[in-house]
PDB file of C-alpha atoms in Angstrom:
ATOM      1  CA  UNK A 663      65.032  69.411 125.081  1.00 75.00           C
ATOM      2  CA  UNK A 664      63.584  71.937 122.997  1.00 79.00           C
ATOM      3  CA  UNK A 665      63.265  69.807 119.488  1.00 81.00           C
ATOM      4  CA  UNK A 666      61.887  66.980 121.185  1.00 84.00           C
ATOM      5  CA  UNK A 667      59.029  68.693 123.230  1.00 85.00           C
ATOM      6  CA  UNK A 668      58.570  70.874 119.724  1.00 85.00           C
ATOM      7  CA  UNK A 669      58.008  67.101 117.817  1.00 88.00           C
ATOM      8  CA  UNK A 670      55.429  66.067 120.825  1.00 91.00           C
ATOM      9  CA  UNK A 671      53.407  69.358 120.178  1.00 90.00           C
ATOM     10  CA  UNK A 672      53.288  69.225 116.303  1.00 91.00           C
ATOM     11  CA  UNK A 673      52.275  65.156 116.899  1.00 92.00           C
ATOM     12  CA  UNK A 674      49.790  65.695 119.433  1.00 93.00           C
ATOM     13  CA  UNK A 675      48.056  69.077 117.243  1.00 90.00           C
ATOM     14  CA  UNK A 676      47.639  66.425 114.482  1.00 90.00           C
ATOM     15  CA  UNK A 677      45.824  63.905 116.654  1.00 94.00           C
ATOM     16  CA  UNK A 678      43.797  66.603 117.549  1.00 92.00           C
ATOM     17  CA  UNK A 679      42.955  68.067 114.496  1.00 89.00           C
ATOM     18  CA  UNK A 680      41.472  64.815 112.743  1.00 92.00           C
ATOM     19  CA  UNK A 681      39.890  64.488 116.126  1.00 93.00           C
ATOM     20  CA  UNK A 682      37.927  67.285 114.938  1.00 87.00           C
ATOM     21  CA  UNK A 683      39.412  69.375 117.914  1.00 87.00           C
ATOM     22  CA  UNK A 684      40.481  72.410 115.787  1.00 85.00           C
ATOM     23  CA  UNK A 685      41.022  74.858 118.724  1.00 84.00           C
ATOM     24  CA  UNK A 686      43.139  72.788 120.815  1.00 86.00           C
ATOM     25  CA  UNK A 687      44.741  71.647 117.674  1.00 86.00           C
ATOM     26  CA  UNK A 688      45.825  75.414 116.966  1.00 87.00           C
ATOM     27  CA  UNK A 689      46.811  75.953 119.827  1.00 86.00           C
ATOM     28  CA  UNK A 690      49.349  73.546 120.248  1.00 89.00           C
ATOM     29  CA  UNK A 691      50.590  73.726 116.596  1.00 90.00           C
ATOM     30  CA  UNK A 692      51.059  77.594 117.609  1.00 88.00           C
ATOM     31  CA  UNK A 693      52.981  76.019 120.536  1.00 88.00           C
ATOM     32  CA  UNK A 694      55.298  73.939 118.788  1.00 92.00           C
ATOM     33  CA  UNK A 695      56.458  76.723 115.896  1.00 92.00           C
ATOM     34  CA  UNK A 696      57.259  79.043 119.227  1.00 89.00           C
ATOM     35  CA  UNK A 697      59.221  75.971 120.559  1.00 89.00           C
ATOM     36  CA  UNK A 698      60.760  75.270 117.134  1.00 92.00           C
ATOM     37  CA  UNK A 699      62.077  79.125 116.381  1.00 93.00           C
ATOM     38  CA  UNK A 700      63.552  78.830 120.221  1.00 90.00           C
ATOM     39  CA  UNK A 701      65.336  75.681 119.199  1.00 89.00           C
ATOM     40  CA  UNK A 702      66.553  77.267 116.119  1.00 90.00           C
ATOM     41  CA  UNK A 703      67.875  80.325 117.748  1.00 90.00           C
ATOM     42  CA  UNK A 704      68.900  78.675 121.032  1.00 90.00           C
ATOM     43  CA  UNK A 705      71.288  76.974 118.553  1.00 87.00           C
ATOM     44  CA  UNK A 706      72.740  79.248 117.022  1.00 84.00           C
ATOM     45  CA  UNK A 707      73.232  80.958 120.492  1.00 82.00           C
ATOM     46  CA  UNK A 708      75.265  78.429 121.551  1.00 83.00           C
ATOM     47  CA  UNK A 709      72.986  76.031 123.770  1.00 84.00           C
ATOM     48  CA  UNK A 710      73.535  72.149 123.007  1.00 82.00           C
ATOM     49  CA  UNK A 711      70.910  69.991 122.543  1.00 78.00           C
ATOM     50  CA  UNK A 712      69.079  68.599 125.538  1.00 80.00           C
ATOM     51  CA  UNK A 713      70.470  72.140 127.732  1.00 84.00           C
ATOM     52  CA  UNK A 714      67.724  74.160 130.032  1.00 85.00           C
ATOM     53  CA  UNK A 715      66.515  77.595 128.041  1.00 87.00           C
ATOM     54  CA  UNK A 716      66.918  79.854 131.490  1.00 88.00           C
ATOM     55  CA  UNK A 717      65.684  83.180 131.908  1.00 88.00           C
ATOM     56  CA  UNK A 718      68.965  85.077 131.510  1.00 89.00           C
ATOM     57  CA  UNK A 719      68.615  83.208 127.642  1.00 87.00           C
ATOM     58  CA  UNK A 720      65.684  84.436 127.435  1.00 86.00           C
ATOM     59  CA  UNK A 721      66.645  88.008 128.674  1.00 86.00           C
ATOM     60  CA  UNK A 722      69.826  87.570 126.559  1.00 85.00           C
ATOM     61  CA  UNK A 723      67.672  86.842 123.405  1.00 83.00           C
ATOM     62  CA  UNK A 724      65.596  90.009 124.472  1.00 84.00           C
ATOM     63  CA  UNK A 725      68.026  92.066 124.770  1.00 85.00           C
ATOM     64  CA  UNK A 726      70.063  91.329 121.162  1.00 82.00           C
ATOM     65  CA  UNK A 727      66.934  91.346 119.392  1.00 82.00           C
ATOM     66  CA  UNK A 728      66.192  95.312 121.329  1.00 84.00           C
ATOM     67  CA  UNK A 729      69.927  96.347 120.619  1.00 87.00           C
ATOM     68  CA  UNK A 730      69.204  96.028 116.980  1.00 83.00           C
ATOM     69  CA  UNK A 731      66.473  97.986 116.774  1.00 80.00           C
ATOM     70  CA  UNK A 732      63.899  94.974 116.908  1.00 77.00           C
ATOM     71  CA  UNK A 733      60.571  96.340 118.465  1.00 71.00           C
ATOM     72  CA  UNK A 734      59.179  94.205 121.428  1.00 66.00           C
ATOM     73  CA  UNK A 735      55.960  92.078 120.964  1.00 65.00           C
ATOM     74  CA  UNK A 736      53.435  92.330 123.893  1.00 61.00           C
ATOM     75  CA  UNK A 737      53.612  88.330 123.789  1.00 67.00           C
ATOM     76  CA  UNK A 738      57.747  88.969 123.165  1.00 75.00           C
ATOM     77  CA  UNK A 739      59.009  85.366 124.258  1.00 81.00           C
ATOM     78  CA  UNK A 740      56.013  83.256 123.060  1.00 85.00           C
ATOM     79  CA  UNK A 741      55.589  85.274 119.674  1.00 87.00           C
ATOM     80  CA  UNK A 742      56.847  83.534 116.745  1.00 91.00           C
ATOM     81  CA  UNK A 743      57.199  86.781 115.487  1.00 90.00           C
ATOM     82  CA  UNK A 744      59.682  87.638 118.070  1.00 89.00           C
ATOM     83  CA  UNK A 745      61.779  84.519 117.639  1.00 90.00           C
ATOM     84  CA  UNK A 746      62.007  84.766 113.562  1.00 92.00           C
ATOM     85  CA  UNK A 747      63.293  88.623 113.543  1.00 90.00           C
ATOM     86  CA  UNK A 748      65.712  87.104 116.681  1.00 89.00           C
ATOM     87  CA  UNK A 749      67.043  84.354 114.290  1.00 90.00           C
ATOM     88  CA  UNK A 750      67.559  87.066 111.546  1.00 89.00           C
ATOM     89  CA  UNK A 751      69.272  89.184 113.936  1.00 87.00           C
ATOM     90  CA  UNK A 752      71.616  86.916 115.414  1.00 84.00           C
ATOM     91  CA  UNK A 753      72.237  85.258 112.392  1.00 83.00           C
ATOM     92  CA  UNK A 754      73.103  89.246 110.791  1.00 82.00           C
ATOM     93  CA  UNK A 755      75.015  90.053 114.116  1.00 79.00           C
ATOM     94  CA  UNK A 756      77.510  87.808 113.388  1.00 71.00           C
ATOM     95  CA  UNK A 757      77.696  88.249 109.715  1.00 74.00           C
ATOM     96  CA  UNK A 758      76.152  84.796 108.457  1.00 71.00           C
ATOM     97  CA  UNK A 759      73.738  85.618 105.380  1.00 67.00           C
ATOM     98  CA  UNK A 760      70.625  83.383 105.430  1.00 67.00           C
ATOM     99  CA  UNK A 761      69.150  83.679 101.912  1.00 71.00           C
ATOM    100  CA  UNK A 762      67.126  86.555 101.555  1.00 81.00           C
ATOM    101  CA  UNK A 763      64.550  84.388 100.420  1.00 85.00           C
ATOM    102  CA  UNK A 764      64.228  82.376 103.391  1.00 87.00           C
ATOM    103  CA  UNK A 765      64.722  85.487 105.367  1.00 88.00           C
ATOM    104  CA  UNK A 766      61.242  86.830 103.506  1.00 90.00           C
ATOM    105  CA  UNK A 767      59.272  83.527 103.875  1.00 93.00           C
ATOM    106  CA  UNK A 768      60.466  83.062 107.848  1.00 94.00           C
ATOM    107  CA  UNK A 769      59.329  86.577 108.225  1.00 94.00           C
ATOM    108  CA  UNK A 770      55.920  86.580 105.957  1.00 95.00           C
ATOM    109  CA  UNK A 771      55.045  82.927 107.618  1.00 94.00           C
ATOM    110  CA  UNK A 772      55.594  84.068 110.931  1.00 93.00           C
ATOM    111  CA  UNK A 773      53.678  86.702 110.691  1.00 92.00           C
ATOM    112  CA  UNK A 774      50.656  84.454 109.332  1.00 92.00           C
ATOM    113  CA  UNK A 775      51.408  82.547 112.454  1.00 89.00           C
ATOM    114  CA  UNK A 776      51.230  85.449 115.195  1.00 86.00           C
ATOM    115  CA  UNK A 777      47.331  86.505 113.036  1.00 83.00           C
ATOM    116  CA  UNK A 778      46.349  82.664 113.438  1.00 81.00           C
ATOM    117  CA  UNK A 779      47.642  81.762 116.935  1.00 81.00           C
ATOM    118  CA  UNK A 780      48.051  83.845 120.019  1.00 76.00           C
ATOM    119  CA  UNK A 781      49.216  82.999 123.945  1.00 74.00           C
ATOM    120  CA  UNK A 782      45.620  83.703 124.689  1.00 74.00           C
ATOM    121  CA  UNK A 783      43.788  80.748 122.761  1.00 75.00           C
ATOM    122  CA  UNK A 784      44.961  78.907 125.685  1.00 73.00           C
ATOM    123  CA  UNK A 785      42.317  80.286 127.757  1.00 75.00           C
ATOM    124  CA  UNK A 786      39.301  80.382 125.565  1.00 74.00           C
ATOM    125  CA  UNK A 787      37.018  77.737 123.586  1.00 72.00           C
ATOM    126  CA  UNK A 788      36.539  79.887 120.328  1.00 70.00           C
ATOM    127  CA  UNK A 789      36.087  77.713 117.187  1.00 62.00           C
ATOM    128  CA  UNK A 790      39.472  77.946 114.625  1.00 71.00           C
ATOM    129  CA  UNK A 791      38.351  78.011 111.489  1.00 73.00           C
ATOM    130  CA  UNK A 792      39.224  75.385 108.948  1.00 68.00           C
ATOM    131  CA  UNK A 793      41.524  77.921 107.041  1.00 67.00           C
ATOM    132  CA  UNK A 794      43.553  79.378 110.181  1.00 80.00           C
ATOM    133  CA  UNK A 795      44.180  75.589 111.115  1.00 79.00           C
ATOM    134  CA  UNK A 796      45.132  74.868 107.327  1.00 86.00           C
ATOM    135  CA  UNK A 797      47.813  78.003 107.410  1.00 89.00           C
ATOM    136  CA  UNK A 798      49.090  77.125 110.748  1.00 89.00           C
ATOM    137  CA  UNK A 799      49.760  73.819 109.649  1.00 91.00           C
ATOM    138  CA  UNK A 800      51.378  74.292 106.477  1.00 93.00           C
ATOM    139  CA  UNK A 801      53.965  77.180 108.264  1.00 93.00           C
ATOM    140  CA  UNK A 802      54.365  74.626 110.738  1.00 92.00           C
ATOM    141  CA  UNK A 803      55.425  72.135 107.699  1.00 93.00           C
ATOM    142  CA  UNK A 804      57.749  74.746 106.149  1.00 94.00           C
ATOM    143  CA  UNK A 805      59.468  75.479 109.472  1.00 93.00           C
ATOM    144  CA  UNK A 806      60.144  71.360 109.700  1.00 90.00           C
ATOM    145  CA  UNK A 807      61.277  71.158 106.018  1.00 92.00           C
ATOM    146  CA  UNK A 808      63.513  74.795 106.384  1.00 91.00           C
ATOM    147  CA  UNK A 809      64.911  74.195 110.092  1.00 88.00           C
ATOM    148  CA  UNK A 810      68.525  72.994 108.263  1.00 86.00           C
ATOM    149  CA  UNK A 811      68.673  75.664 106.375  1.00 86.00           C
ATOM    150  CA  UNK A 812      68.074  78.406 108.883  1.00 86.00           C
ATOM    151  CA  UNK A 813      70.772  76.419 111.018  1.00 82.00           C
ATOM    152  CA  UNK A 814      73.483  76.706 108.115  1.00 77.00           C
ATOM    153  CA  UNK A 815      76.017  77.995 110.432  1.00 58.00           C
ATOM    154  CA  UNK A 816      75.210  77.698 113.225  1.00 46.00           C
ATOM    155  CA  UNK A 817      78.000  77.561 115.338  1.00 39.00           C
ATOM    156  CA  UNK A 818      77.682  81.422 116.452  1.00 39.00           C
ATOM    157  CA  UNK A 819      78.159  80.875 120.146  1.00 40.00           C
ATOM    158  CA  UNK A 820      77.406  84.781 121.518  1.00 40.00           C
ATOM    159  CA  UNK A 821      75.542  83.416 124.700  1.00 38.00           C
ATOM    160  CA  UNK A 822      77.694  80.960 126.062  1.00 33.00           C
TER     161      UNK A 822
END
């Protein structure tokens, strides 16, 4: 399921990193926040624990998040961009208030994320710096200590 393969990622981009293997390390921390905002929002959209994420979620996703004005991302279902303004929006669409705090920090902290990590790091050898690895890692931390919180609720069931 989503959580657990989310958990392997963050585990394994700590291995790296004291490894030394900054890059790879990114990269996979930038992996596991996109697989923890789908959990969060693949909750709150009904999905159990341990069910598939299929395309028609994903289209389903992309088209709530379009409806309400959302603009697309040119990485849309990898960008953790994409998948914080979806949480907001379902979360709004059904009239459940996340604190307008957290709202800000998921938004600022994703944002960090999408400048420190893209889709594309996957395909080239570039050297992280220390402070992109030490920003991705700490929004990777606040998503782990804030995931209750943004799943206050949760039982909004629109896609199922």
């Amino acid at each position: 399921d989503l959580e657990r393969a989310g958990l392997a990622r963050f585990e394994e981009s700590y291995l790296l990193a004291v490894r030394g293997r900054r890059h790879a390390a990114a990269y996979l921390l930038g992996y596991y926040v996109e697989i923890a905002l789908k959990a969060i929002f693949f909750k709150c959209f009904g999905l159990a624990p341990g069910d598939t994420v299929r395309k028609k979620d994903l289209r389903a996703a992309g088209q709530l998040v379009h409806e309400r004005g959302v603009a697309e991302d040119h990485e849309q279902y990898h960008s953790p961009v994409f998948w914080a303004k979806a949480i907001v929006v379902l979360r709004e669409s059904v009239g459940f208030q996340t604190a307008s705090s957290l709202t800000s920090e998921l938004l600022w902290r994703a944002q960090r994320m999408a400048s420190n990590w893209t889709v594309e790091m996957r395909y080239t050898e570039g050297l992280v710096q220390a402070i992109d690895w030490k920003n991705l890692y700490e929004d990777a931390l606040w998503l782990r200590a804030n995931q209750e919180a943004l799943l206050a609720d949760q039982a909004v069931t629109l896609g199922r």
